Structure formats: structure tokens, C-alpha cells
Amino acid sequence: MATRDDQAALPLIHEAVESDSGFAEAWWRMAAHYGNLGMLDSMEWALARALERPGRLTDGVRLEAEAVRATLSWHLPAAVRTYERRGRLTGYPHAKHGEVLALMGRHAEAVEAWRTLPPFGWMPDVLSLKLGSLLSLGRLDEAWEVAQEVDGDRRKAAALDWHLAAGDWTASERLASGMLDDPTVTGELRVRARSEEHTSELQSQF
């Protein structure tokens, strides 16, 4: 999730690598900020610069960077293996490990990986991803508990996902309509609400 902090950090990090082009940790931080901003080409460029200097990264960060590169290249099995190596080294899993497992359709393993995350390992998107995996597995009771933990607009989307998975088209249509009536719901979430409202209307006719 992009924040103002991501934008603000980049000029400072660029200054750091201009002073020391071999500052691998700074290149890695730059890649992470670009990733948060959705600037994937710039992220890959900075990531490559970081991995040109593996000796100046800790083993844990190096493995995380290698796993991210494998994910960006869509080499998902390699990414999973690298996250597993990182987990053995650090003693705890990474949130992105579960995300890659979910992308591969290995939802039960993804949920287990997220279950063992330490409190400091959580990322803003993890709850939404965990919800999706639980819904894919048909574990609706657990999914509902997760949906209640999601914050802000994501909670509305989470409730909509849950009711759609449960086949409650009336509730889904009501939630989607409410999101469309809310002027604070914008962008991708608004487009999605409009699509789901139409889907729920069609389904409720059968």
C-alpha cells in the first residue's frame, strides 16, 4: 500500500546511493518503496542494483530480495523455496511467502504460513489475501472472523467478498449499493462495487 512516506523517502535514498553506489541496503529500500508505489519497472531496476552487491546485504535481506525478484519474474516455485530458506534462517516466515503460495493456488499452505507470522510481520494487504484464501477453501466461519479485522474501505470489500462467497446475493447487492452511495469510496473499489452490484442483481433473479 503506497503512502506519503514512500514518496518522501525516495529522494533521500537516491542521495544515499549517489554518495555510495554500492550501498546495497539503500537500493533494497528503494526497491521496496517503488514497489509500494506500484512502479514495478523502477522496483526491478533498484532490486537488481541491490543484488549486484550481495555481500553488503544481510543473509535474511538477500534471500528476501531474491524471493521478490523470483516473484516479479513469475518464477513462483523458486520464490517459495527462497522464502522457506529465509524462514529457516530467521526463525519466522515472511508475509509474502503466504502471498506467493496463494498465487500458486496453495491456499491451505498460505493460511498456515500467515498463521505463524509474528505480530511485526503483518502487512496491510495480508488480511485481505488471507480472506481470499479462506474463501477459496470454503472456510466461511474463519473468513468472517478475518473480515472483521480488516480496516477502512477494505472492510467493506471484505464483507462484500464474504457474502458473495456465501451466495447471499441480497446482502451483496445491498453492500455494493451502499459503497456506490458513499462518496468516499473511489477508484478501483468503486469500479468493483459497481461490477458486484450488477452480478448480485443477476444472481438474485434465479
Short mmCIF file of C-alpha atoms in Angstrom, two decimals:
data_model
loop_
_atom_site.label_atom_id
_atom_site.label_comp_id
_atom_site.label_asym_id
_atom_site.label_seq_id
_atom_site.Cartn_x
_atom_site.Cartn_y
_atom_site.Cartn_z
CA MET A 1 0.00 0.00 0.00
CA ALA A 2 1.53 3.32 -1.11
CA THR A 3 1.88 6.10 1.45
CA ARG A 4 3.27 9.61 1.53
CA ASP A 5 6.25 8.14 3.36
CA ASP A 6 7.16 6.16 0.23
CA GLN A 7 7.22 9.33 -1.86
CA ALA A 8 9.14 11.26 0.77
CA ALA A 9 11.77 8.57 1.28
CA LEU A 10 12.84 8.19 -2.34
CA PRO A 11 14.80 11.46 -2.75
CA LEU A 12 16.74 10.72 0.43
CA ILE A 13 17.56 7.20 -0.72
CA HIS A 14 18.64 8.46 -4.15
CA GLU A 15 21.02 10.83 -2.38
CA ALA A 16 22.42 7.90 -0.39
CA VAL A 17 23.20 5.79 -3.47
CA GLU A 18 24.67 8.80 -5.27
CA SER A 19 27.12 9.10 -2.38
CA ASP A 20 27.77 5.34 -2.27
CA SER A 21 26.64 3.37 -5.32
CA GLY A 22 27.48 0.15 -3.50
CA PHE A 23 25.04 0.83 -0.65
CA ALA A 24 23.02 -2.34 -1.25
CA GLU A 25 20.65 -1.83 1.67
CA ALA A 26 19.66 1.57 0.27
CA TRP A 27 18.99 0.05 -3.17
CA TRP A 28 16.84 -2.57 -1.46
CA ARG A 29 14.88 0.09 0.43
CA MET A 30 14.44 1.99 -2.81
CA ALA A 31 13.04 -1.14 -4.48
CA ALA A 32 10.57 -1.61 -1.63
CA HIS A 33 9.31 1.99 -1.86
CA TYR A 34 8.93 1.77 -5.63
CA GLY A 35 7.02 -1.47 -5.16
CA ASN A 36 4.64 0.17 -2.70
CA LEU A 37 4.03 2.90 -5.26
CA GLY A 38 3.27 0.35 -7.98
CA MET A 39 6.29 1.43 -10.04
CA LEU A 40 7.39 -2.09 -10.89
CA ASP A 41 9.95 -1.25 -13.59
CA SER A 42 11.75 1.06 -11.18
CA MET A 43 11.41 -1.55 -8.45
CA GLU A 44 13.10 -4.21 -10.62
CA TRP A 45 15.87 -1.77 -11.55
CA ALA A 46 16.63 -0.94 -7.90
CA LEU A 47 16.33 -4.59 -6.88
CA ALA A 48 18.90 -5.59 -9.50
CA ARG A 49 21.30 -2.93 -8.18
CA ALA A 50 20.88 -4.29 -4.63
CA LEU A 51 21.55 -7.88 -5.69
CA GLU A 52 24.70 -6.86 -7.57
CA ARG A 53 26.19 -6.36 -4.10
CA PRO A 54 25.02 -9.39 -2.07
CA GLY A 55 27.97 -9.09 0.29
CA ARG A 56 26.58 -5.81 1.59
CA LEU A 57 23.20 -7.29 2.47
CA THR A 58 22.41 -9.42 5.49
CA ASP A 59 21.59 -13.01 4.58
CA GLY A 60 17.94 -12.51 5.51
CA VAL A 61 17.55 -9.40 3.36
CA ARG A 62 19.44 -11.00 0.47
CA LEU A 63 17.13 -14.01 0.49
CA GLU A 64 14.06 -11.76 0.70
CA ALA A 65 15.33 -9.73 -2.26
CA GLU A 66 15.99 -12.90 -4.26
CA ALA A 67 12.47 -14.15 -3.48
CA VAL A 68 10.96 -10.83 -4.59
CA ARG A 69 12.93 -10.98 -7.85
CA ALA A 70 11.72 -14.53 -8.48
CA THR A 71 8.12 -13.43 -7.82
CA LEU A 72 8.40 -10.48 -10.21
CA SER A 73 9.75 -12.88 -12.85
CA TRP A 74 6.81 -15.20 -12.08
CA HIS A 75 9.19 -17.98 -11.01
CA LEU A 76 6.87 -18.79 -8.13
CA PRO A 77 8.28 -22.19 -7.07
CA ALA A 78 11.73 -20.59 -6.81
CA ALA A 79 10.25 -17.75 -4.76
CA VAL A 80 8.62 -20.22 -2.35
CA ARG A 81 11.87 -22.14 -1.90
CA THR A 82 13.75 -18.91 -1.21
CA TYR A 83 11.18 -17.70 1.32
CA GLU A 84 11.43 -21.10 3.02
CA ARG A 85 15.22 -20.71 3.25
CA ARG A 86 14.76 -17.23 4.68
CA GLY A 87 12.28 -18.59 7.23
CA ARG A 88 14.72 -21.25 8.38
CA LEU A 89 17.43 -18.63 8.72
CA THR A 90 15.41 -16.00 10.59
CA GLY A 91 13.17 -18.36 12.56
CA TYR A 92 9.92 -16.81 11.31
CA PRO A 93 8.08 -16.66 7.96
CA HIS A 94 7.59 -13.62 5.75
CA ALA A 95 4.11 -12.35 4.85
CA LYS A 96 4.98 -12.51 1.15
CA HIS A 97 5.65 -16.25 1.48
CA GLY A 98 1.95 -16.83 2.04
CA GLU A 99 1.08 -14.45 -0.79
CA VAL A 100 3.14 -16.45 -3.28
CA LEU A 101 1.62 -19.72 -2.08
CA ALA A 102 -1.84 -18.21 -2.61
CA LEU A 103 -0.89 -17.11 -6.13
CA MET A 104 0.01 -20.74 -6.83
CA GLY A 105 -3.37 -21.89 -5.53
CA ARG A 106 -1.81 -23.48 -2.45
CA HIS A 107 -4.30 -21.76 -0.16
CA ALA A 108 -4.13 -24.11 2.83
CA GLU A 109 -0.35 -23.70 2.99
CA ALA A 110 -0.73 -19.94 2.60
CA VAL A 111 -3.13 -19.73 5.53
CA GLU A 112 -0.76 -21.78 7.67
CA ALA A 113 2.17 -19.54 6.73
CA TRP A 114 0.20 -16.44 7.73
CA ARG A 115 -0.97 -18.13 10.95
CA THR A 116 2.61 -18.38 12.17
CA LEU A 117 3.55 -14.76 11.37
CA PRO A 118 4.90 -12.78 14.33
CA PRO A 119 2.99 -9.56 15.18
CA PHE A 120 5.64 -7.40 13.50
CA GLY A 121 5.42 -9.45 10.30
CA TRP A 122 1.97 -8.31 9.23
CA MET A 123 1.48 -6.08 6.20
CA PRO A 124 -1.64 -4.09 5.23
CA ASP A 125 -2.62 -6.46 2.43
CA VAL A 126 -2.18 -9.72 4.34
CA LEU A 127 -5.66 -9.83 5.90
CA SER A 128 -7.32 -9.33 2.51
CA LEU A 129 -5.14 -12.05 1.00
CA LYS A 130 -5.85 -14.41 3.90
CA LEU A 131 -9.56 -13.75 3.49
CA GLY A 132 -9.36 -14.69 -0.18
CA SER A 133 -7.57 -17.94 0.60
CA LEU A 134 -10.04 -18.92 3.31
CA LEU A 135 -12.96 -18.19 0.97
CA SER A 136 -11.31 -20.30 -1.75
CA LEU A 137 -11.09 -23.14 0.77
CA GLY A 138 -14.76 -22.70 1.76
CA ARG A 139 -13.79 -21.94 5.37
CA LEU A 140 -16.50 -19.29 5.78
CA ASP A 141 -16.52 -19.09 9.59
CA GLU A 142 -12.79 -18.36 9.73
CA ALA A 143 -13.10 -15.99 6.79
CA TRP A 144 -15.80 -13.97 8.58
CA GLU A 145 -13.51 -13.52 11.60
CA VAL A 146 -10.76 -12.24 9.32
CA ALA A 147 -13.19 -9.90 7.53
CA GLN A 148 -13.94 -8.20 10.87
CA GLU A 149 -10.26 -7.41 11.36
CA VAL A 150 -9.89 -5.53 8.06
CA ASP A 151 -9.79 -1.74 8.37
CA GLY A 152 -11.35 1.12 6.42
CA ASP A 153 -12.68 0.66 2.90
CA ARG A 154 -11.05 -2.76 2.82
CA ARG A 155 -13.57 -3.91 5.45
CA LYS A 156 -16.44 -3.07 3.09
CA ALA A 157 -14.77 -5.00 0.31
CA ALA A 158 -14.09 -7.90 2.69
CA ALA A 159 -17.76 -8.08 3.74
CA LEU A 160 -18.79 -7.98 0.09
CA ASP A 161 -16.40 -10.84 -0.74
CA TRP A 162 -17.72 -12.91 2.15
CA HIS A 163 -21.39 -12.51 1.22
CA LEU A 164 -20.65 -13.30 -2.43
CA ALA A 165 -18.81 -16.48 -1.41
CA ALA A 166 -21.71 -17.42 0.87
CA GLY A 167 -24.17 -16.93 -2.00
CA ASP A 168 -26.07 -14.21 -0.15
CA TRP A 169 -26.88 -12.14 -3.23
CA THR A 170 -29.35 -9.84 -1.45
CA ALA A 171 -26.76 -8.79 1.11
CA SER A 172 -24.10 -8.49 -1.59
CA GLU A 173 -26.29 -6.19 -3.67
CA ARG A 174 -27.09 -4.08 -0.59
CA LEU A 175 -23.41 -3.74 0.33
CA ALA A 176 -22.36 -2.88 -3.22
CA SER A 177 -25.12 -0.25 -3.49
CA GLY A 178 -24.07 1.24 -0.18
CA MET A 179 -20.49 1.50 -1.38
CA LEU A 180 -21.62 3.25 -4.55
CA ASP A 181 -23.68 5.71 -2.49
CA ASP A 182 -20.63 6.53 -0.36
CA PRO A 183 -18.66 9.42 -1.93
CA THR A 184 -15.52 8.37 -0.05
CA VAL A 185 -15.39 5.08 -1.98
CA THR A 186 -13.36 5.83 -5.09
CA GLY A 187 -11.11 4.29 -7.71
CA GLU A 188 -10.74 0.55 -8.07
CA LEU A 189 -13.01 -0.17 -5.11
CA ARG A 190 -15.84 1.82 -6.70
CA VAL A 191 -15.44 0.05 -10.05
CA ARG A 192 -15.53 -3.26 -8.26
CA ALA A 193 -18.65 -2.35 -6.27
CA ARG A 194 -20.44 -1.44 -9.49
CA SER A 195 -19.46 -4.79 -11.04
CA GLU A 196 -20.51 -6.79 -7.98
CA GLU A 197 -23.81 -4.93 -7.73
CA HIS A 198 -24.61 -5.96 -11.29
CA THR A 199 -23.54 -9.58 -10.63
CA SER A 200 -25.68 -9.76 -7.47
CA GLU A 201 -28.70 -8.34 -9.28
CA LEU A 202 -28.41 -11.05 -11.94
CA GLN A 203 -27.86 -13.85 -9.42
CA SER A 204 -30.80 -12.79 -7.25
CA GLN A 205 -33.13 -13.29 -10.21
CA PHE A 206 -32.50 -17.04 -10.22
#
